Amino acid sequence: MMPINNFNKTKIKIYSTNKGIKVVDSPIKIQILNILEGQVSEADIVKHVGKSKSTISVHLKNLIEEGIISFKSHPLDRRSKLFYIVAEYIGEIYPNQIIYQMPEINSPLSDKEKLFTEVFRQYKSILLMHGLQLEPLEVKAGVKIGKSLYSTLSFQNFDELIKAIVDKFEQLGMGHIKVSSDNPLILKNKSCCECEDMQYNLPICNITKGILKAIFEEYYEMEVSIEEVECISKYDDCCSYLIETKANNS
Amino acid sequence: MMPINNFNKTKIKIYSTNKGIKVVDSPIKIQILNILEGQVSEADIVKHVGKSKSTISVHLKNLIEEGIISFKSHPLDRRSKLFYIVAEYIGEIYPNQIIYQMPEINSPLSDKEKLFTEVFRQYKSILLMHGLQLEPLEVKAGVKIGKSLYSTLSFQNFDELIKAIVDKFEQLGMGHIKVSSDNPLILKNKSCCECEDMQYNLPICNITKGILKAIFEEYYEMEVSIEEVECISKYDDCCSYLIETKANNS
């Protein structure tokens, strides 16, 4: 399978707003959205994007009308506004066609397990092949699954939680989990079933990511960020996940 | 679960072109694309869309530049052009937000089969919930699966093929297939696993559709159209599929 090598040229972002799905393909708007982590003043946006104040104003007004961003007064200077994203980011469209082959089906689909493992694998590949990278939605599906799994884990302390996760991954055929670092917490999966036989040059184990996110969020009772820092799909030895509570993070 | 009731207000279509993914949200362009089945002259497009020739010309020019349509000379009148779609249609975005709840996970995810059945179900629901209806891509994944399944079926004649399909669906836990009509061929599935516990007011068993499409295309050695005329997801008693060879059709 040919690797995908133009994934850095993202030009289109998809947001879900309370006015419906919005597709943003303006490079300036995407630059603005990229710097809108938390609340940012118009002056800072102008500085970072490097366009005139009037240009930025027009784009900010559009983004507000589309329901993607909103604003409020600066607490220290009421004449100044702080802008922030209100829409849910659901994915990207890669504007350049990605050419690679669909993954082969190597073993007979002899039962429902093999069927649905393959259905998900093929569907995910077809989306990527057509330039649709919907990582946030895959993570969301994983979170839903992870919450359900968490309720079946039994443990008394953190070490037992990790043991319960390892056992659950074995039971579900999702791979062999090992702790590779305690602080920060990094889990490695040597035989990840989510990206098996897929080579896309990008981390793609988003269901696993969502599952781990949900489990640790339930455990810590706070938001947890998960990054897939290595992925077999991008020629790493294993898939590994860096897990940080937002409290640690900020 | 609240039904989705605004699925007729489609305003955005997604195409995959050799210049990448293109999102079409202009109502006039969508009207043009809707009537471009086969090759259509500009005069016919103008007549059907009900806009001026100059307006239509601009939109046709844009669609050509985007790689969505192309044209050739009319065989009987070289001054006249025939327009046709060259891009692959991959789905729709519903611009109005769809409000309903995610499907519940009712039984423990105790093995890989239950896990992946649920992964696909949740992921598909999340896409729909965010307004992404990617029916053509789901069908494509189904076709890939169906081709693999076809190679495992053994039969000598059409009746045995149907029997083999029934058995395969049982074996894979996909439901109980019955022939409800021979001509045209209609298959019914009384216990479809693809839309179990999902109520979306639209036919959603697109993997099954793709699987059946591939099986009958391999058998007939020609293109087959499959329509899901009933679906449990839209409150019908069963999912049923109308299967027609393109030769029958035209």
Short mmCIF file of C-alpha atoms in Angstrom, two decimals:
data_model
loop_
_atom_site.label_atom_id
_atom_site.label_comp_id
_atom_site.label_asym_id
_atom_site.label_seq_id
_atom_site.Cartn_x
_atom_site.Cartn_y
_atom_site.Cartn_z
CA MET A 1 0.00 0.00 0.00
CA MET A 2 1.36 3.39 -0.95
CA PRO A 3 1.82 5.76 1.97
CA ILE A 4 -0.11 8.97 2.19
CA ASN A 5 2.36 11.79 2.02
CA ASN A 6 0.40 14.97 1.62
CA PHE A 7 -1.40 15.06 4.94
CA ASN A 8 0.23 18.30 5.99
CA LYS A 9 -1.50 20.33 3.30
CA THR A 10 -4.80 20.50 5.17
CA LYS A 11 -6.93 23.23 3.73
CA ILE A 12 -10.50 22.39 4.72
CA LYS A 13 -11.92 21.99 8.21
CA ILE A 14 -15.36 20.75 9.17
CA TYR A 15 -17.28 22.14 12.15
CA SER A 16 -20.63 21.24 13.62
CA THR A 17 -22.45 24.37 14.75
CA ASN A 18 -25.96 24.98 16.04
CA LYS A 19 -26.71 26.19 12.53
CA GLY A 20 -25.58 22.85 11.10
CA ILE A 21 -22.39 21.57 9.51
CA LYS A 22 -20.02 24.25 8.23
CA VAL A 23 -17.08 23.64 5.95
CA VAL A 24 -14.26 26.19 6.20
CA ASP A 25 -11.93 26.35 3.22
CA SER A 26 -10.60 29.90 3.41
CA PRO A 27 -6.89 29.79 4.30
CA ILE A 28 -7.17 32.96 6.42
CA LYS A 29 -10.18 31.64 8.32
CA ILE A 30 -8.30 28.39 8.97
CA GLN A 31 -5.29 30.36 10.22
CA ILE A 32 -7.60 32.28 12.56
CA LEU A 33 -9.23 29.07 13.84
CA ASN A 34 -5.82 27.46 14.37
CA ILE A 35 -4.77 30.19 16.80
CA LEU A 36 -8.12 30.34 18.64
CA GLU A 37 -7.20 28.14 21.57
CA GLY A 38 -8.95 29.67 24.51
CA GLN A 39 -9.86 33.35 24.15
CA VAL A 40 -7.84 35.58 21.85
CA SER A 41 -8.08 39.30 21.20
CA GLU A 42 -8.50 40.73 17.71
CA ALA A 43 -5.13 42.48 18.03
CA ASP A 44 -3.41 39.14 18.71
CA ILE A 45 -5.23 37.50 15.79
CA VAL A 46 -4.11 40.32 13.47
CA LYS A 47 -0.53 39.94 14.73
CA HIS A 48 -0.40 36.16 14.27
CA VAL A 49 -2.16 35.96 10.91
CA GLY A 50 -0.26 38.90 9.45
CA LYS A 51 -3.17 40.43 7.54
CA SER A 52 -4.77 43.86 7.89
CA LYS A 53 -7.21 44.55 10.70
CA SER A 54 -10.02 45.16 8.18
CA THR A 55 -9.43 41.78 6.47
CA ILE A 56 -9.41 39.97 9.80
CA SER A 57 -12.59 41.80 10.87
CA VAL A 58 -14.47 40.59 7.82
CA HIS A 59 -13.41 36.98 8.44
CA LEU A 60 -14.27 37.18 12.14
CA LYS A 61 -17.71 38.56 11.27
CA ASN A 62 -18.27 35.68 8.81
CA LEU A 63 -17.17 33.09 11.35
CA ILE A 64 -19.57 34.58 13.92
CA GLU A 65 -22.44 34.53 11.40
CA GLU A 66 -21.69 30.90 10.58
CA GLY A 67 -21.92 30.00 14.28
CA ILE A 68 -18.29 28.83 14.44
CA ILE A 69 -16.90 31.47 16.82
CA SER A 70 -18.29 33.94 19.33
CA PHE A 71 -16.86 36.81 21.38
CA LYS A 72 -17.15 38.64 24.65
CA SER A 73 -15.73 41.86 26.09
CA HIS A 74 -12.22 41.80 27.49
CA PRO A 75 -12.52 41.85 31.32
CA LEU A 76 -9.82 44.55 31.59
CA ASP A 77 -10.77 46.63 28.54
CA ARG A 78 -14.42 46.70 27.56
CA ARG A 79 -13.65 48.20 24.14
CA SER A 80 -11.61 45.13 23.24
CA LYS A 81 -13.18 41.78 22.29
CA LEU A 82 -12.02 38.25 22.99
CA PHE A 83 -12.87 35.65 20.35
CA TYR A 84 -13.30 31.92 20.94
CA ILE A 85 -14.55 28.83 19.11
CA VAL A 86 -18.07 27.67 19.94
CA ALA A 87 -18.55 25.04 17.23
CA GLU A 88 -17.48 21.43 17.55
CA TYR A 89 -14.54 20.53 15.34
CA ILE A 90 -15.37 17.26 13.63
CA GLY A 91 -12.63 16.69 11.12
CA GLU A 92 -10.67 17.67 8.07
CA ILE A 93 -10.96 17.21 4.37
CA TYR A 94 -7.68 16.66 2.55
CA PRO A 95 -8.07 18.63 -0.64
CA ASN A 96 -5.48 16.73 -2.62
CA GLN A 97 -6.49 13.35 -3.79
CA ILE A 98 -4.86 10.56 -1.85
CA ILE A 99 -3.86 7.63 -3.96
CA TYR A 100 -3.43 4.28 -2.32
CA GLN A 101 -5.04 0.92 -2.47
CA MET A 102 -7.82 -0.35 -0.26
CA PRO A 103 -6.60 -2.81 2.38
CA GLU A 104 -6.87 -6.41 1.28
CA ILE A 105 -9.13 -8.89 3.07
CA ASN A 106 -6.62 -11.60 3.89
CA SER A 107 -8.62 -14.17 5.81
CA PRO A 108 -12.12 -15.53 5.17
CA LEU A 109 -14.91 -13.60 6.90
CA SER A 110 -16.23 -16.65 8.68
CA ASP A 111 -18.08 -15.08 11.61
CA LYS A 112 -19.64 -11.85 12.84
CA GLU A 113 -16.46 -10.82 14.68
CA LYS A 114 -14.35 -11.01 11.53
CA LEU A 115 -17.13 -9.36 9.52
CA PHE A 116 -17.47 -6.29 11.73
CA THR A 117 -13.74 -5.91 12.36
CA GLU A 118 -13.39 -5.78 8.58
CA VAL A 119 -16.41 -3.51 8.06
CA PHE A 120 -14.90 -0.87 10.33
CA ARG A 121 -11.44 -1.27 8.77
CA GLN A 122 -12.72 -0.94 5.22
CA TYR A 123 -15.04 1.94 6.01
CA LYS A 124 -12.32 3.89 7.80
CA SER A 125 -9.93 3.28 4.89
CA ILE A 126 -12.48 4.41 2.33
CA LEU A 127 -13.07 7.65 4.24
CA LEU A 128 -9.32 8.33 4.37
CA MET A 129 -8.93 7.37 0.73
CA HIS A 130 -11.50 10.01 -0.14
CA GLY A 131 -9.71 12.60 1.98
CA LEU A 132 -12.03 12.50 4.98
CA GLN A 133 -10.15 12.37 8.27
CA LEU A 134 -12.83 12.41 10.99
CA GLU A 135 -10.59 11.80 13.99
CA PRO A 136 -12.75 13.70 16.50
CA LEU A 137 -15.82 11.65 15.58
CA GLU A 138 -13.92 8.36 15.83
CA VAL A 139 -12.65 9.41 19.25
CA LYS A 140 -16.24 10.23 20.26
CA ALA A 141 -17.41 6.75 19.26
CA GLY A 142 -14.49 5.35 21.27
CA VAL A 143 -15.47 7.43 24.30
CA LYS A 144 -18.99 6.02 24.20
CA ILE A 145 -17.54 2.49 24.07
CA GLY A 146 -14.97 3.31 26.78
CA LYS A 147 -17.62 4.52 29.22
CA SER A 148 -19.46 1.26 28.81
CA LEU A 149 -16.24 -0.74 29.31
CA TYR A 150 -15.25 1.29 32.40
CA SER A 151 -18.42 0.21 34.19
CA THR A 152 -17.30 -3.43 33.83
CA LEU A 153 -13.77 -2.93 35.24
CA SER A 154 -13.15 -3.89 38.85
CA PHE A 155 -10.24 -2.38 40.74
CA GLN A 156 -9.35 -0.79 44.09
CA ASN A 157 -6.44 1.42 43.11
CA PHE A 158 -4.53 2.78 40.14
CA ASP A 159 -2.33 -0.32 39.68
CA GLU A 160 -5.40 -2.53 39.63
CA LEU A 161 -7.05 -0.18 37.12
CA ILE A 162 -4.09 -0.60 34.76
CA LYS A 163 -4.25 -4.40 35.27
CA ALA A 164 -7.99 -4.30 34.51
CA ILE A 165 -7.34 -2.33 31.29
CA VAL A 166 -4.65 -4.81 30.21
CA ASP A 167 -7.04 -7.72 30.84
CA LYS A 168 -9.94 -6.00 29.05
CA PHE A 169 -7.78 -5.31 25.97
CA GLU A 170 -6.74 -9.00 25.92
CA GLN A 171 -10.33 -10.19 26.35
CA LEU A 172 -11.54 -8.00 23.47
CA GLY A 173 -8.67 -8.92 21.17
CA MET A 174 -7.53 -5.31 21.05
CA GLY A 175 -3.88 -5.98 21.82
CA HIS A 176 -1.28 -6.34 24.55
CA ILE A 177 -1.03 -3.19 26.66
CA LYS A 178 2.08 -2.30 28.67
CA VAL A 179 2.93 0.73 30.78
CA SER A 180 6.07 2.26 29.31
CA SER A 181 6.20 5.31 31.58
CA ASP A 182 4.44 6.27 34.81
CA ASN A 183 4.98 9.99 34.74
CA PRO A 184 3.85 11.06 32.27
CA LEU A 185 1.64 8.02 31.82
CA ILE A 186 2.37 6.27 28.52
CA LEU A 187 0.67 3.04 27.49
CA LYS A 188 2.04 0.96 24.63
CA ASN A 189 0.08 -1.53 22.53
CA LYS A 190 2.33 -4.04 20.76
CA SER A 191 -0.39 -5.78 18.75
CA CYS A 192 -3.03 -3.16 18.12
CA CYS A 193 -6.00 -4.57 16.24
CA GLU A 194 -7.26 -1.17 15.13
CA CYS A 195 -4.50 -0.39 12.62
CA GLU A 196 -3.54 -3.97 11.72
CA ASP A 197 -2.24 -4.16 8.14
CA MET A 198 -2.90 -0.47 7.53
CA GLN A 199 -0.11 1.91 6.49
CA TYR A 200 -1.30 5.48 6.30
CA ASN A 201 1.64 7.45 7.70
CA LEU A 202 -0.57 8.99 10.36
CA PRO A 203 -1.85 7.88 13.76
CA ILE A 204 -5.25 6.28 13.18
CA CYS A 205 -6.17 4.34 16.33
CA ASN A 206 -8.84 6.79 17.31
CA ILE A 207 -11.33 4.30 18.74
CA THR A 208 -8.63 3.05 21.14
CA LYS A 209 -7.80 6.67 21.92
CA GLY A 210 -11.44 7.36 22.78
CA ILE A 211 -11.71 4.20 24.88
CA LEU A 212 -8.64 5.15 26.95
CA LYS A 213 -9.82 8.76 27.20
CA ALA A 214 -13.18 7.66 28.63
CA ILE A 215 -11.65 5.18 31.08
CA PHE A 216 -9.18 7.72 32.52
CA GLU A 217 -11.76 10.52 32.54
CA GLU A 218 -14.13 8.33 34.54
CA TYR A 219 -11.28 7.39 36.88
CA TYR A 220 -9.86 10.89 37.41
CA GLU A 221 -13.28 12.57 37.18
CA MET A 222 -11.78 15.28 35.00
CA GLU A 223 -10.94 15.92 31.37
CA VAL A 224 -8.03 13.87 30.05
CA SER A 225 -6.06 14.49 26.87
CA ILE A 226 -4.75 11.52 24.94
CA GLU A 227 -2.22 11.74 22.18
CA GLU A 228 -1.27 8.78 20.04
CA VAL A 229 2.46 9.49 19.87
CA GLU A 230 3.41 6.33 18.01
CA CYS A 231 1.29 4.23 15.67
CA ILE A 232 2.11 1.00 13.84
CA SER A 233 0.28 2.56 10.89
CA LYS A 234 3.09 5.10 10.58
CA TYR A 235 5.87 2.52 10.76
CA ASP A 236 6.40 2.71 14.55
CA ASP A 237 6.99 -0.53 16.50
CA CYS A 238 3.84 -0.14 18.51
CA CYS A 239 0.95 2.21 19.14
CA SER A 240 1.56 4.35 22.20
CA TYR A 241 -0.64 6.77 24.03
CA LEU A 242 0.41 9.73 26.16
CA ILE A 243 -2.27 10.27 28.80
CA GLU A 244 -2.44 13.56 30.70
CA THR A 245 -5.10 15.06 32.90
CA LYS A 246 -5.97 18.62 31.93
CA ALA A 247 -4.96 19.64 35.47
CA ASN A 248 -1.40 18.34 34.83
CA ASN A 249 -1.44 19.95 31.48
CA SER A 250 -2.25 23.54 32.19
CA MET B 1 -34.56 8.29 20.21
CA MET B 2 -35.96 11.27 18.39
CA PRO B 3 -36.43 10.71 14.67
CA ILE B 4 -34.58 12.80 12.18
CA ASN B 5 -37.15 14.78 10.27
CA ASN B 6 -35.26 17.24 8.14
CA PHE B 7 -33.45 14.89 5.82
CA ASN B 8 -35.18 16.26 2.74
CA LYS B 9 -33.52 19.65 3.06
CA THR B 10 -30.22 18.47 1.61
CA LYS B 11 -28.19 21.44 0.54
CA ILE B 12 -24.60 20.26 0.44
CA LYS B 13 -23.12 17.46 -1.65
CA ILE B 14 -19.62 16.02 -1.44
CA TYR B 15 -17.70 14.84 -4.49
CA SER B 16 -14.32 13.24 -4.88
CA THR B 17 -12.56 14.58 -7.98
CA ASN B 18 -9.07 14.13 -9.34
CA LYS B 19 -8.39 17.57 -7.88
CA GLY B 20 -9.45 16.32 -4.43
CA ILE B 21 -12.63 16.56 -2.36
CA LYS B 22 -15.07 19.26 -3.44
CA VAL B 23 -18.03 20.41 -1.40
CA VAL B 24 -20.93 21.86 -3.42
CA ASP B 25 -23.31 24.09 -1.50
CA SER B 26 -24.73 26.33 -4.23
CA PRO B 27 -28.44 25.45 -4.69
CA ILE B 28 -28.24 26.06 -8.45
CA LYS B 29 -25.15 23.84 -8.82
CA ILE B 30 -26.91 21.11 -6.84
CA GLN B 31 -29.97 21.42 -9.09
CA ILE B 32 -27.69 21.07 -12.12
CA LEU B 33 -25.94 18.02 -10.65
CA ASN B 34 -29.29 16.42 -9.77
CA ILE B 35 -30.38 16.43 -13.42
CA LEU B 36 -27.01 15.29 -14.81
CA GLU B 37 -27.81 11.61 -15.14
CA GLY B 38 -26.05 10.54 -18.30
CA GLN B 39 -25.26 13.32 -20.77
CA VAL B 40 -27.41 16.44 -20.83
CA SER B 41 -27.29 19.46 -23.14
CA GLU B 42 -26.98 23.01 -21.84
CA ALA B 43 -30.40 23.83 -23.29
CA ASP B 44 -31.99 21.02 -21.27
CA ILE B 45 -30.17 22.12 -18.13
CA VAL B 46 -31.42 25.71 -18.61
CA LYS B 47 -34.97 24.41 -19.15
CA HIS B 48 -34.96 22.19 -16.04
CA VAL B 49 -33.25 24.57 -13.65
CA GLY B 50 -35.27 27.57 -14.78
CA LYS B 51 -32.44 30.10 -14.66
CA SER B 52 -30.95 32.24 -17.45
CA LYS B 53 -28.49 30.71 -19.90
CA SER B 54 -25.73 33.05 -18.66
CA THR B 55 -26.25 32.01 -15.02
CA ILE B 56 -26.16 28.33 -15.94
CA SER B 57 -23.02 28.90 -18.07
CA VAL B 58 -21.15 30.38 -15.11
CA HIS B 59 -22.09 27.46 -12.87
CA LEU B 60 -21.18 24.89 -15.53
CA LYS B 61 -17.81 26.59 -15.99
CA ASN B 62 -17.18 26.47 -12.22
CA LEU B 63 -18.16 22.80 -12.02
CA ILE B 64 -15.78 22.00 -14.89
CA GLU B 65 -12.94 23.92 -13.20
CA GLU B 66 -13.57 22.04 -9.95
CA GLY B 67 -13.27 18.72 -11.79
CA ILE B 68 -16.87 17.69 -10.99
CA ILE B 69 -18.30 17.69 -14.53
CA SER B 70 -16.95 17.54 -18.06
CA PHE B 71 -18.44 17.92 -21.53
CA LYS B 72 -18.15 16.76 -25.14
CA SER B 73 -19.64 17.81 -28.46
CA HIS B 74 -23.14 16.62 -29.30
CA PRO B 75 -22.77 13.85 -31.92
CA LEU B 76 -25.54 15.39 -34.08
CA ASP B 77 -24.71 19.05 -33.55
CA ARG B 78 -21.07 19.94 -32.99
CA ARG B 79 -21.94 23.45 -31.78
CA SER B 80 -23.92 21.98 -28.89
CA LYS B 81 -22.27 20.48 -25.79
CA LEU B 82 -23.29 17.53 -23.66
CA PHE B 83 -22.41 17.76 -19.95
CA TYR B 84 -21.85 14.83 -17.61
CA ILE B 85 -20.54 14.13 -14.11
CA VAL B 86 -16.96 12.85 -13.87
CA ALA B 87 -16.45 13.09 -10.08
CA GLU B 88 -17.40 10.38 -7.64
CA TYR B 89 -20.34 11.31 -5.45
CA ILE B 90 -19.45 10.39 -1.89
CA GLY B 91 -22.21 11.78 0.27
CA GLU B 92 -24.24 14.60 1.63
CA ILE B 93 -23.99 17.02 4.48
CA TYR B 94 -27.28 17.89 6.13
CA PRO B 95 -26.95 21.57 6.85
CA ASN B 96 -29.51 21.69 9.64
CA GLN B 97 -28.40 20.29 12.93
CA ILE B 98 -29.95 16.95 13.67
CA ILE B 99 -30.90 16.49 17.27
CA TYR B 100 -31.22 13.00 18.64
CA GLN B 101 -29.53 10.84 21.18
CA MET B 102 -26.68 8.45 20.58
CA PRO B 103 -27.77 4.79 20.58
CA GLU B 104 -27.42 3.15 23.97
CA ILE B 105 -25.06 0.25 24.57
CA ASN B 106 -27.48 -2.27 26.04
CA SER B 107 -25.36 -5.37 26.60
CA PRO B 108 -21.84 -5.71 27.99
CA LEU B 109 -19.08 -5.59 25.36
CA SER B 110 -17.66 -8.94 26.38
CA ASP B 111 -15.82 -9.96 23.22
CA LYS B 112 -14.33 -8.63 20.00
CA GLU B 113 -17.52 -9.38 18.03
CA LYS B 114 -19.68 -7.25 20.32
CA LEU B 115 -16.97 -4.58 20.43
CA PHE B 116 -16.67 -4.11 16.68
CA THR B 117 -20.41 -4.41 16.02
CA GLU B 118 -20.82 -1.57 18.50
CA VAL B 119 -17.87 0.44 17.13
CA PHE B 120 -19.43 0.51 13.68
CA ARG B 121 -22.91 1.29 15.07
CA GLN B 122 -21.68 4.16 17.23
CA TYR B 123 -19.44 5.61 14.53
CA LYS B 124 -22.19 5.52 11.92
CA SER B 125 -24.60 7.18 14.37
CA ILE B 126 -22.13 9.89 15.25
CA LEU B 127 -21.60 10.71 11.58
CA LEU B 128 -25.37 10.96 11.03
CA MET B 129 -25.80 12.97 14.21
CA HIS B 130 -23.31 15.47 12.82
CA GLY B 131 -25.15 15.61 9.51
CA LEU B 132 -22.78 13.42 7.51
CA GLN B 133 -24.60 10.85 5.42
CA LEU B 134 -21.90 8.96 3.51
CA GLU B 135 -24.09 6.28 1.96
CA PRO B 136 -21.94 5.80 -1.18
CA LEU B 137 -18.81 5.18 0.93
CA GLU B 138 -20.61 2.70 3.20
CA VAL B 139 -21.87 0.87 0.12
CA LYS B 140 -18.31 0.80 -1.22
CA ALA B 141 -17.04 -0.80 2.00
CA GLY B 142 -19.89 -3.32 1.70
CA VAL B 143 -18.93 -4.10 -1.90
CA LYS B 144 -15.37 -4.89 -0.84
CA ILE B 145 -16.71 -7.24 1.87
CA GLY B 146 -19.28 -8.73 -0.54
CA LYS B 147 -16.64 -9.62 -3.12
CA SER B 148 -14.70 -11.48 -0.47
CA LEU B 149 -17.84 -13.30 0.68
CA TYR B 150 -18.85 -14.23 -2.88
CA SER B 151 -15.64 -16.17 -3.33
CA THR B 152 -16.65 -18.42 -0.40
CA LEU B 153 -20.17 -19.22 -1.68
CA SER B 154 -20.72 -22.53 -3.41
CA PHE B 155 -23.66 -22.99 -5.77
CA GLN B 156 -24.55 -24.38 -9.18
CA ASN B 157 -27.54 -22.26 -10.11
CA PHE B 158 -29.52 -19.20 -9.06
CA ASP B 159 -31.64 -21.03 -6.45
CA GLU B 160 -28.51 -22.40 -4.84
CA LEU B 161 -26.96 -18.92 -4.88
CA ILE B 162 -29.94 -17.56 -2.93
CA LYS B 163 -29.66 -20.49 -0.50
CA ALA B 164 -25.93 -19.76 -0.09
CA ILE B 165 -26.67 -16.08 0.64
CA VAL B 166 -29.30 -17.05 3.24
CA ASP B 167 -26.81 -19.41 4.92
CA LYS B 168 -24.01 -16.84 4.83
CA PHE B 169 -26.19 -14.17 6.44
CA GLU B 170 -27.15 -16.68 9.19
CA GLN B 171 -23.52 -17.69 9.72
CA LEU B 172 -22.41 -14.06 10.05
CA GLY B 173 -25.30 -13.08 12.34
CA MET B 174 -26.52 -10.57 9.77
CA GLY B 175 -30.15 -11.68 9.79
CA HIS B 176 -32.70 -14.03 8.23
CA ILE B 177 -33.02 -13.45 4.50
CA LYS B 178 -36.14 -14.42 2.52
CA VAL B 179 -37.04 -13.93 -1.12
CA SER B 180 -40.25 -11.90 -1.20
CA SER B 181 -40.44 -11.51 -4.97
CA ASP B 182 -38.69 -13.19 -7.91
CA ASN B 183 -39.31 -10.63 -10.60
CA PRO B 184 -38.26 -8.05 -9.71
CA LEU B 185 -35.97 -9.71 -7.20
CA ILE B 186 -36.68 -8.49 -3.67
CA LEU B 187 -34.90 -9.88 -0.62
CA LYS B 188 -36.22 -9.22 2.86
CA ASN B 189 -34.23 -9.31 6.09
CA LYS B 190 -36.43 -9.79 9.17
CA SER B 191 -33.69 -9.42 11.76
CA CYS B 192 -31.13 -7.08 10.24
CA CYS B 193 -28.13 -6.59 12.52
CA GLU B 194 -27.01 -3.42 10.75
CA CYS B 195 -29.82 -1.13 11.91
CA GLU B 196 -30.69 -2.91 15.17
CA ASP B 197 -32.05 -0.45 17.74
CA MET B 198 -31.48 2.53 15.43
CA GLN B 199 -34.37 4.79 14.42
CA TYR B 200 -33.30 7.39 11.90
CA ASN B 201 -36.27 7.62 9.53
CA LEU B 202 -34.07 6.77 6.59
CA PRO B 203 -32.69 3.56 5.09
CA ILE B 204 -29.27 2.99 6.63
CA CYS B 205 -28.24 -0.61 5.91
CA ASN B 206 -25.63 0.41 3.40
CA ILE B 207 -23.05 -2.26 4.22
CA THR B 208 -25.68 -4.95 3.56
CA LYS B 209 -26.62 -3.08 0.37
CA GLY B 210 -22.99 -3.15 -0.76
CA ILE B 211 -22.58 -6.83 0.13
CA LEU B 212 -25.65 -7.79 -1.92
CA LYS B 213 -24.58 -5.50 -4.77
CA ALA B 214 -21.18 -7.19 -4.98
CA ILE B 215 -22.59 -10.72 -4.79
CA PHE B 216 -25.12 -10.14 -7.61
CA GLU B 217 -22.64 -8.18 -9.71
CA GLU B 218 -20.17 -11.05 -9.49
CA TYR B 219 -22.96 -13.50 -10.34
CA TYR B 220 -24.47 -11.56 -13.27
CA GLU B 221 -21.11 -10.14 -14.38
CA MET B 222 -22.72 -6.75 -14.89
CA GLU B 223 -23.61 -3.67 -12.85
CA VAL B 224 -26.49 -4.18 -10.43
CA SER B 225 -28.52 -1.48 -8.72
CA ILE B 226 -29.76 -2.10 -5.20
CA GLU B 227 -32.34 0.01 -3.46
CA GLU B 228 -33.23 -0.46 0.19
CA VAL B 229 -36.98 0.04 -0.20
CA GLU B 230 -37.87 -0.76 3.41
CA CYS B 231 -35.71 -0.41 6.53
CA ILE B 232 -36.46 -1.26 10.15
CA SER B 233 -34.71 2.01 10.98
CA LYS B 234 -37.60 3.88 9.35
CA TYR B 235 -40.29 1.90 11.16
CA ASP B 236 -40.78 -0.76 8.47
CA ASP B 237 -41.25 -4.41 9.55
CA CYS B 238 -38.07 -5.53 7.85
CA CYS B 239 -35.25 -4.31 5.65
CA SER B 240 -35.89 -5.13 2.01
CA TYR B 241 -33.73 -4.77 -1.04
CA LEU B 242 -34.87 -4.36 -4.65
CA ILE B 243 -32.17 -5.86 -6.87
CA GLU B 244 -32.05 -5.03 -10.58
CA THR B 245 -29.41 -5.58 -13.21
CA LYS B 246 -28.65 -2.44 -15.18
CA ALA B 247 -29.66 -4.39 -18.30
CA ASN B 248 -33.18 -4.90 -16.84
CA ASN B 249 -33.20 -1.34 -15.77
CA SER B 250 -32.57 0.57 -18.93
#
